[in-house]
């Protein structure tokens, strides 16, 4: 193992993905350190979804490698990669609508077990404490017993993030978590993700630039399947390459 590999939790090394000749990713290189919070932005068609699909095993790279904790995971199954400690939150909340937030989290902390164990097994004291802690972290203690289907869109997003955290992944991949949220919910989501980083490495893909600014995290800009530039939000916002390809404008304030 190289020194670089030992320092980074995740590395994408020259990753290319070709769909019938179309390069969704083109020699993409990216590194994430343990405990880091990173934002990824880019215009439509930049390769953001394919980027997540490659990390989670949904798509196999045509070229290049994906290295997690110093070991190649390129070509591994989604199930195997998930068990290694990579969790993904999709754009649309995936919660059990008819179950309470508490019950959703109880199922999540149990992990991958058979149906009988999930339905009838009892939680350990440690697991019950973890469920209560996660309800508090995402601000759903008062709604803990009501059906999750009655939660607001933002609350469902937080519940799914909590369900992901309940499985204790080292790397959290969060795809557009504030789409459709109110300003207050958006602000609370940024606070939540900042709180989770450190204990977890968190990578967030989002279009809402005010939210990205609230994260106060390094930003990676994707364009045509590769990294265009990286830096703080202010650096990225004022980069001429970003202004040209991301905005199609010479007014960087449009990005705010």
Tab-separated table of C-alpha atoms in Angstrom:
chain	number	residue	atom	x	y	z
A	1	UNK	CA	0.000	0.000	0.000
A	2	UNK	CA	1.284	3.443	-0.870
A	3	UNK	CA	1.475	6.314	1.568
A	4	UNK	CA	-1.207	8.165	-0.388
A	5	UNK	CA	-3.584	5.225	-0.119
A	6	UNK	CA	-3.087	4.955	3.613
A	7	UNK	CA	-3.924	8.642	4.099
A	8	UNK	CA	-7.142	8.613	2.059
A	9	UNK	CA	-10.333	6.732	2.806
A	10	UNK	CA	-11.441	6.800	-0.842
A	11	UNK	CA	-9.607	7.324	-4.116
A	12	UNK	CA	-10.864	7.345	-7.671
A	13	UNK	CA	-7.846	6.777	-9.896
A	14	UNK	CA	-8.216	7.625	-13.587
A	15	UNK	CA	-11.789	6.348	-13.670
A	16	UNK	CA	-13.428	6.271	-17.087
A	17	UNK	CA	-16.943	5.015	-17.785
A	18	UNK	CA	-18.083	4.620	-21.379
A	19	UNK	CA	-21.692	3.932	-22.364
A	20	UNK	CA	-21.647	2.920	-26.042
A	21	UNK	CA	-18.884	5.397	-26.749
A	22	UNK	CA	-20.266	8.209	-24.587
A	23	UNK	CA	-17.819	9.086	-21.802
A	24	UNK	CA	-19.926	9.598	-18.665
A	25	UNK	CA	-16.681	9.761	-16.674
A	26	UNK	CA	-13.377	10.641	-18.295
A	27	UNK	CA	-10.132	10.016	-16.399
A	28	UNK	CA	-11.697	11.118	-13.104
A	29	UNK	CA	-9.376	11.471	-10.116
A	30	UNK	CA	-10.586	12.287	-6.609
A	31	UNK	CA	-9.442	11.681	-3.026
A	32	UNK	CA	-11.374	11.827	0.252
A	33	UNK	CA	-9.690	11.867	3.654
A	34	UNK	CA	-11.189	10.137	6.713
A	35	UNK	CA	-13.769	12.365	8.413
A	36	UNK	CA	-13.872	14.862	5.549
A	37	UNK	CA	-16.999	16.697	4.402
A	38	UNK	CA	-16.909	17.308	0.641
A	39	UNK	CA	-19.393	18.935	-1.717
A	40	UNK	CA	-19.598	17.960	-5.391
A	41	UNK	CA	-21.293	20.230	-7.913
A	42	UNK	CA	-21.571	20.378	-11.675
A	43	UNK	CA	-24.027	21.110	-14.459
A	44	UNK	CA	-26.484	18.509	-15.730
A	45	UNK	CA	-24.597	15.797	-17.601
A	46	UNK	CA	-21.376	16.399	-15.666
A	47	UNK	CA	-21.296	12.767	-14.482
A	48	UNK	CA	-22.377	13.226	-10.860
A	49	UNK	CA	-24.786	10.267	-10.718
A	50	UNK	CA	-22.386	7.963	-12.586
A	51	UNK	CA	-19.688	9.061	-10.151
A	52	UNK	CA	-21.798	7.769	-7.234
A	53	UNK	CA	-22.801	4.657	-9.184
A	54	UNK	CA	-19.123	3.747	-9.664
A	55	UNK	CA	-18.301	4.161	-5.966
A	56	UNK	CA	-21.252	2.007	-4.876
A	57	UNK	CA	-20.722	-0.727	-7.473
A	58	UNK	CA	-23.807	-0.071	-9.575
A	59	UNK	CA	-21.553	0.739	-12.537
A	60	UNK	CA	-18.173	-0.846	-13.260
A	61	UNK	CA	-15.407	1.446	-14.536
A	62	UNK	CA	-14.327	0.929	-18.123
A	63	UNK	CA	-10.845	2.016	-17.028
A	64	UNK	CA	-9.244	3.059	-13.752
A	65	UNK	CA	-9.742	1.981	-10.165
A	66	UNK	CA	-11.773	2.790	-7.060
A	67	UNK	CA	-9.818	2.287	-3.834
A	68	UNK	CA	-11.500	2.213	-0.415
A	69	UNK	CA	-9.353	1.906	2.714
A	70	UNK	CA	-6.383	0.991	0.531
A	71	UNK	CA	-8.148	-1.851	-1.318
A	72	UNK	CA	-9.626	-1.907	-4.811
A	73	UNK	CA	-13.418	-2.206	-4.877
A	74	UNK	CA	-13.884	-1.684	-8.614
A	75	UNK	CA	-16.165	-4.383	-9.980
A	76	UNK	CA	-17.370	-5.543	-6.558
A	77	UNK	CA	-21.114	-6.020	-6.061
A	78	UNK	CA	-23.259	-3.255	-4.544
A	79	UNK	CA	-24.054	-5.554	-1.607
A	80	UNK	CA	-20.380	-6.237	-0.920
A	81	UNK	CA	-19.416	-2.554	-1.130
A	82	UNK	CA	-22.246	-1.594	1.214
A	83	UNK	CA	-20.993	-4.096	3.786
A	84	UNK	CA	-17.491	-2.629	3.568
A	85	UNK	CA	-18.867	0.629	4.975
A	86	UNK	CA	-20.192	2.754	2.101
A	87	UNK	CA	-23.762	4.012	2.428
A	88	UNK	CA	-25.759	5.960	-0.149
A	89	UNK	CA	-28.743	8.220	0.289
A	90	UNK	CA	-30.733	8.718	-2.904
A	91	UNK	CA	-32.587	11.893	-3.931
A	92	UNK	CA	-36.035	10.536	-2.992
A	93	UNK	CA	-36.397	9.458	0.659
A	94	UNK	CA	-36.666	5.681	1.030
A	95	UNK	CA	-38.391	5.142	4.351
A	96	UNK	CA	-41.119	2.751	5.469
A	97	UNK	CA	-44.081	5.120	5.272
A	98	UNK	CA	-46.427	3.048	7.455
A	99	UNK	CA	-43.876	2.578	10.238
A	100	UNK	CA	-42.865	5.142	12.826
A	101	UNK	CA	-39.449	6.843	12.708
A	102	UNK	CA	-38.485	4.802	15.769
A	103	UNK	CA	-39.432	1.546	14.030
A	104	UNK	CA	-37.625	2.591	10.846
A	105	UNK	CA	-34.474	3.169	12.881
A	106	UNK	CA	-34.894	-0.062	14.843
A	107	UNK	CA	-34.900	-1.976	11.552
A	108	UNK	CA	-31.856	-0.032	10.360
A	109	UNK	CA	-29.742	-0.692	13.467
A	110	UNK	CA	-30.413	-4.425	13.247
A	111	UNK	CA	-28.593	-4.529	9.924
A	112	UNK	CA	-28.963	-7.313	7.346
A	113	UNK	CA	-30.854	-10.112	9.091
A	114	UNK	CA	-33.621	-12.488	8.100
A	115	UNK	CA	-37.291	-11.416	8.097
A	116	UNK	CA	-38.104	-13.250	11.346
A	117	UNK	CA	-35.244	-11.581	13.217
A	118	UNK	CA	-36.263	-8.183	11.890
A	119	UNK	CA	-39.897	-8.620	12.886
A	120	UNK	CA	-39.613	-10.440	16.181
A	121	UNK	CA	-36.052	-10.033	17.467
A	122	UNK	CA	-35.403	-7.672	20.343
A	123	UNK	CA	-32.900	-4.848	20.383
A	124	UNK	CA	-29.969	-4.753	22.745
A	125	UNK	CA	-29.765	-1.909	25.245
A	126	UNK	CA	-26.965	-0.412	23.150
A	127	UNK	CA	-29.126	-0.535	20.016
A	128	UNK	CA	-32.075	1.088	21.807
A	129	UNK	CA	-29.787	3.860	23.021
A	130	UNK	CA	-28.490	4.330	19.477
A	131	UNK	CA	-32.037	4.660	18.108
A	132	UNK	CA	-32.867	7.276	20.751
A	133	UNK	CA	-29.640	9.136	20.056
A	134	UNK	CA	-30.313	9.237	16.292
A	135	UNK	CA	-33.876	10.470	16.833
A	136	UNK	CA	-32.394	13.330	18.853
A	137	UNK	CA	-29.659	14.048	16.287
A	138	UNK	CA	-32.199	14.497	13.470
A	139	UNK	CA	-34.792	16.248	15.664
A	140	UNK	CA	-37.538	13.622	15.398
A	141	UNK	CA	-38.057	12.745	19.055
A	142	UNK	CA	-41.522	14.304	19.143
A	143	UNK	CA	-42.531	12.456	15.953
A	144	UNK	CA	-40.929	9.165	16.993
A	145	UNK	CA	-44.188	7.204	17.237
A	146	UNK	CA	-46.236	8.631	14.357
A	147	UNK	CA	-46.263	7.029	10.868
A	148	UNK	CA	-43.306	8.255	8.821
A	149	UNK	CA	-45.675	8.954	5.930
A	150	UNK	CA	-46.989	11.937	7.890
A	151	UNK	CA	-43.582	13.604	8.191
A	152	UNK	CA	-42.645	16.618	6.099
A	153	UNK	CA	-40.364	16.054	3.115
A	154	UNK	CA	-37.420	17.448	5.072
A	155	UNK	CA	-38.132	15.219	8.070
A	156	UNK	CA	-38.226	12.180	5.784
A	157	UNK	CA	-34.835	13.198	4.399
A	158	UNK	CA	-33.439	13.440	7.934
A	159	UNK	CA	-34.959	10.093	8.879
A	160	UNK	CA	-33.326	8.403	5.911
A	161	UNK	CA	-29.984	9.990	6.749
A	162	UNK	CA	-30.398	8.689	10.309
A	163	UNK	CA	-31.248	5.210	8.948
A	164	UNK	CA	-28.058	5.309	6.909
A	165	UNK	CA	-25.993	6.437	9.903
A	166	UNK	CA	-27.586	3.651	11.996
A	167	UNK	CA	-25.713	1.153	9.828
A	168	UNK	CA	-22.468	2.922	10.793
A	169	UNK	CA	-20.876	3.400	7.346
A	170	UNK	CA	-17.481	5.056	7.168
A	171	UNK	CA	-18.462	6.873	3.973
A	172	UNK	CA	-21.847	8.570	3.501
A	173	UNK	CA	-22.817	9.468	-0.076
A	174	UNK	CA	-25.700	11.953	-0.008
A	175	UNK	CA	-27.423	12.804	-3.291
A	176	UNK	CA	-29.331	16.122	-3.490
A	177	UNK	CA	-30.610	16.111	0.106
A	178	UNK	CA	-32.292	19.538	0.013
A	179	UNK	CA	-34.320	19.304	-3.205
A	180	UNK	CA	-37.843	20.443	-2.348
A	181	UNK	CA	-36.962	21.562	1.192
A	182	UNK	CA	-37.898	24.844	2.826
A	183	UNK	CA	-35.148	27.350	3.633
A	184	UNK	CA	-35.288	26.360	7.299
A	185	UNK	CA	-35.105	22.642	6.474
A	186	UNK	CA	-32.203	23.301	4.106
A	187	UNK	CA	-30.297	25.113	6.836
A	188	UNK	CA	-30.941	22.317	9.325
A	189	UNK	CA	-29.795	19.716	6.786
A	190	UNK	CA	-26.478	21.542	6.364
A	191	UNK	CA	-26.039	21.593	10.152
A	192	UNK	CA	-26.836	17.871	10.336
A	193	UNK	CA	-24.282	16.899	7.692
A	194	UNK	CA	-21.614	19.062	9.306
A	195	UNK	CA	-22.371	17.339	12.615
A	196	UNK	CA	-22.016	13.884	11.040
A	197	UNK	CA	-18.662	14.627	9.397
A	198	UNK	CA	-15.658	13.736	11.489
A	199	UNK	CA	-17.239	10.536	12.751
A	200	UNK	CA	-18.009	9.762	9.097
A	201	UNK	CA	-16.638	10.878	5.766
A	202	UNK	CA	-19.509	12.676	4.016
A	203	UNK	CA	-19.750	13.428	0.299
A	204	UNK	CA	-22.695	15.580	-0.809
A	205	UNK	CA	-23.955	16.207	-4.334
A	206	UNK	CA	-26.269	19.192	-4.624
A	207	UNK	CA	-27.435	21.968	-6.975
A	208	UNK	CA	-28.450	24.443	-4.259
A	209	UNK	CA	-25.458	26.781	-4.052
A	210	UNK	CA	-26.590	28.521	-0.876
A	211	UNK	CA	-26.715	25.112	0.794
A	212	UNK	CA	-23.230	24.294	-0.516
A	213	UNK	CA	-21.987	27.553	0.951
A	214	UNK	CA	-23.619	26.702	4.301
A	215	UNK	CA	-21.678	23.419	4.387
A	216	UNK	CA	-18.409	25.391	4.555
A	217	UNK	CA	-16.652	22.426	2.958
A	218	UNK	CA	-14.196	21.937	0.085
A	219	UNK	CA	-15.984	21.866	-3.269
A	220	UNK	CA	-15.200	19.647	-6.269
A	221	UNK	CA	-16.603	20.758	-9.614
A	222	UNK	CA	-17.306	18.071	-12.209
A	223	UNK	CA	-17.569	18.847	-15.923
A	224	UNK	CA	-17.867	16.364	-18.769
A	225	UNK	CA	-16.951	13.489	-16.494
A	226	UNK	CA	-13.782	14.850	-14.943
A	227	UNK	CA	-12.718	17.201	-12.154
A	228	UNK	CA	-12.671	20.750	-13.475
A	229	UNK	CA	-11.396	22.350	-10.263
A	230	UNK	CA	-11.444	22.085	-6.479
A	231	UNK	CA	-11.341	24.615	-3.673
A	232	UNK	CA	-13.471	26.639	-1.307
A	233	UNK	CA	-16.856	27.887	-2.465
A	234	UNK	CA	-15.423	31.369	-2.966
A	235	UNK	CA	-12.507	30.014	-5.014
A	236	UNK	CA	-14.779	27.856	-7.155
A	237	UNK	CA	-17.340	30.604	-7.626
A	238	UNK	CA	-14.704	32.941	-9.036
A	239	UNK	CA	-12.806	30.408	-11.160
A	240	UNK	CA	-13.072	31.503	-14.827
A	241	UNK	CA	-13.413	27.865	-15.964
A	242	UNK	CA	-16.391	27.357	-13.677
A	243	UNK	CA	-17.995	30.613	-14.744
A	244	UNK	CA	-17.638	29.572	-18.388
A	245	UNK	CA	-18.771	25.943	-18.311
A	246	UNK	CA	-20.999	25.798	-15.256
A	247	UNK	CA	-22.831	29.083	-15.577
A	248	UNK	CA	-22.508	29.983	-19.217
A	249	UNK	CA	-22.109	33.521	-17.898
A	250	UNK	CA	-19.442	35.963	-16.885
A	251	UNK	CA	-21.293	36.848	-13.686
A	252	UNK	CA	-20.055	34.664	-10.805
A	253	UNK	CA	-22.758	36.074	-8.514
A	254	UNK	CA	-25.304	33.901	-10.358
A	255	UNK	CA	-23.755	30.938	-8.611
A	256	UNK	CA	-24.744	32.195	-5.159
